[in-house]
Short mmCIF file of C-alpha atoms and ligand atoms in Angstrom, two decimals:
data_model
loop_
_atom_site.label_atom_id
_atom_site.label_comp_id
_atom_site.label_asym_id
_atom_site.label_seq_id
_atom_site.Cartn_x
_atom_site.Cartn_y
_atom_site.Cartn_z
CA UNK U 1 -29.00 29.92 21.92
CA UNK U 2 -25.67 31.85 21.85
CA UNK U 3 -25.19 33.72 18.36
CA UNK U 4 -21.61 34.11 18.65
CA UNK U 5 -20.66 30.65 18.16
CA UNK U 6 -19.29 29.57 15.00
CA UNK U 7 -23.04 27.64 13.48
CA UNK U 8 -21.74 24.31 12.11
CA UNK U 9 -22.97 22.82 9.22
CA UNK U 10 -25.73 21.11 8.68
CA UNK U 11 -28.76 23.51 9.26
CA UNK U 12 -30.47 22.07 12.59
CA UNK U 13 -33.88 21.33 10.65
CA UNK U 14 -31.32 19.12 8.31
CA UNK U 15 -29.55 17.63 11.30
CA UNK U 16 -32.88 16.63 12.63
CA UNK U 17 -34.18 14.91 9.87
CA UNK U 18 -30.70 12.83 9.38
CA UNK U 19 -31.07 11.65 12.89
CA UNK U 20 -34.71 10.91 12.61
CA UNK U 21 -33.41 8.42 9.93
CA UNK U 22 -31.08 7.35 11.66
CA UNK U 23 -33.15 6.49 14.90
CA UNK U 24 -35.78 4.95 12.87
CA UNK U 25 -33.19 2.74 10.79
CA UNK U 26 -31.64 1.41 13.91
CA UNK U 27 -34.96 0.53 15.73
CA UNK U 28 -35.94 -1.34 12.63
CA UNK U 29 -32.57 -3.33 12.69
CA UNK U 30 -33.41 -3.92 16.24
CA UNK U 31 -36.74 -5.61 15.83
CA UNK U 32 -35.08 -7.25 12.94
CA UNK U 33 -32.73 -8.83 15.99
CA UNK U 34 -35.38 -9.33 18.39
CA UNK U 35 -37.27 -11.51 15.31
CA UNK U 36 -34.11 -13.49 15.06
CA UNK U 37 -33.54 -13.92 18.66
CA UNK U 38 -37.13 -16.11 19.13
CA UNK U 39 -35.84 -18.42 16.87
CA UNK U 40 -32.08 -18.79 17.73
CA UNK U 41 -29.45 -18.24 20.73
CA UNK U 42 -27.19 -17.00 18.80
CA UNK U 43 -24.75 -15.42 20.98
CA UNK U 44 -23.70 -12.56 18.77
CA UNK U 45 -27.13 -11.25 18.24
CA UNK U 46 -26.72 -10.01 22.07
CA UNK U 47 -23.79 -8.09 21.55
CA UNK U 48 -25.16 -6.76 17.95
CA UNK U 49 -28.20 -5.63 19.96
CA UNK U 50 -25.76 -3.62 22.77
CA UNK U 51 -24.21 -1.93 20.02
CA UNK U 52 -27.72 -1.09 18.86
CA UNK U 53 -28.39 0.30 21.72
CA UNK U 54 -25.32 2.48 21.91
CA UNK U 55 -25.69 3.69 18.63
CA UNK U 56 -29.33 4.83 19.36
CA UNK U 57 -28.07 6.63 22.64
CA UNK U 58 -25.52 8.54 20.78
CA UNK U 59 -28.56 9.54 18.60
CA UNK U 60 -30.25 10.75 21.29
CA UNK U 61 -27.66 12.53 22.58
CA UNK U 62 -26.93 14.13 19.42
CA UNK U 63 -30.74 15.00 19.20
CA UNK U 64 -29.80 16.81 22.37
CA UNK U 65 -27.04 18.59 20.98
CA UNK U 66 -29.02 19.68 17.54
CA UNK U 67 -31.02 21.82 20.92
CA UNK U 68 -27.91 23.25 22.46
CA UNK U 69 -26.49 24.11 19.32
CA UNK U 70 -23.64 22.39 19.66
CA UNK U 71 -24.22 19.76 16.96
CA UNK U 72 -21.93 18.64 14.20
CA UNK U 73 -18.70 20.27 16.46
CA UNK U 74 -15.78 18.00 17.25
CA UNK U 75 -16.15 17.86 21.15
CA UNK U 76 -12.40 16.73 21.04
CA UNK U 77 -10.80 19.70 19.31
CA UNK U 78 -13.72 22.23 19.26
CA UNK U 79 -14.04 22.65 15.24
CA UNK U 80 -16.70 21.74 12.84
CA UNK U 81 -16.90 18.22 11.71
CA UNK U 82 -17.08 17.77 7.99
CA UNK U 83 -20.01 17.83 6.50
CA UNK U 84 -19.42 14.83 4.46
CA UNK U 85 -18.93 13.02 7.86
CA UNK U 86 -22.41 13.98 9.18
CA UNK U 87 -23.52 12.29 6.27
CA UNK U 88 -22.36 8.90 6.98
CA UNK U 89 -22.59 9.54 10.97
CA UNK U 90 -25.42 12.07 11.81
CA UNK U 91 -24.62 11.14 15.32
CA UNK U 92 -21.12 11.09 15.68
CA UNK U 93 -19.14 13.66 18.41
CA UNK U 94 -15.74 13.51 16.40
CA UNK U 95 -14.03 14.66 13.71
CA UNK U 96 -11.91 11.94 12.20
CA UNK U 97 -8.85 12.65 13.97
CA UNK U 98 -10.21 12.97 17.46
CA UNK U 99 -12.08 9.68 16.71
CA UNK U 100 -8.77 8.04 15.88
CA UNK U 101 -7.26 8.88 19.33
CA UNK U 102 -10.20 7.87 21.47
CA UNK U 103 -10.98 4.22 19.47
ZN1 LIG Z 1 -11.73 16.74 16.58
#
């Protein structure tokens, strides 16, 4: 792992553990869907799942990053995102002004 890369915030061990939640939330909402499913045909519950399955993607992508270091930087502009950002979004890859130009 380079050392002369600016280390964003959080620590990885932190970073980890945000994105363990977050995997394990999402996989519980997802059997939550697939309980639903059995017992409707509900077209939405489809697309909710696809999203679910994004989201968890993105997780383990960011798992990926947490690795290579690169975690919790803005792959838009290059600079940390804010900490208070991870929070809600462990797994996001922008800060809020990249994400604004690419939704
Ligand atoms: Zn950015």
């Amino acid at each position: 792992m380079p050392l002369d890369v600016t280390r964003a915030e959080p620590h990885p061990h932190e970073a980890r553990r945000r994105l363990e939640h977050a995997r394990t939330s999402r996989l519980a909402q997802l059997r939550a869907l697939d309980e639903t499913e059995r017992s409707s045909d509900d077209h939405l519950l489809s697309a909710q799942k696809a999203a679910m399955h994004r989201v968890l993607e993105e997780i383990e992508e960011a798992f990926t990053r947490v690795d290579d270091g690169t975690y919790g930087i803005c792959v838009g502009c290059g600079k940390p995102v804010p900490a208070e950002r991870l929070e809600i979004l462990p797994y996001t890859r922008h800060c809020v002004v990249c994400q604004g130009r690419t939704a």
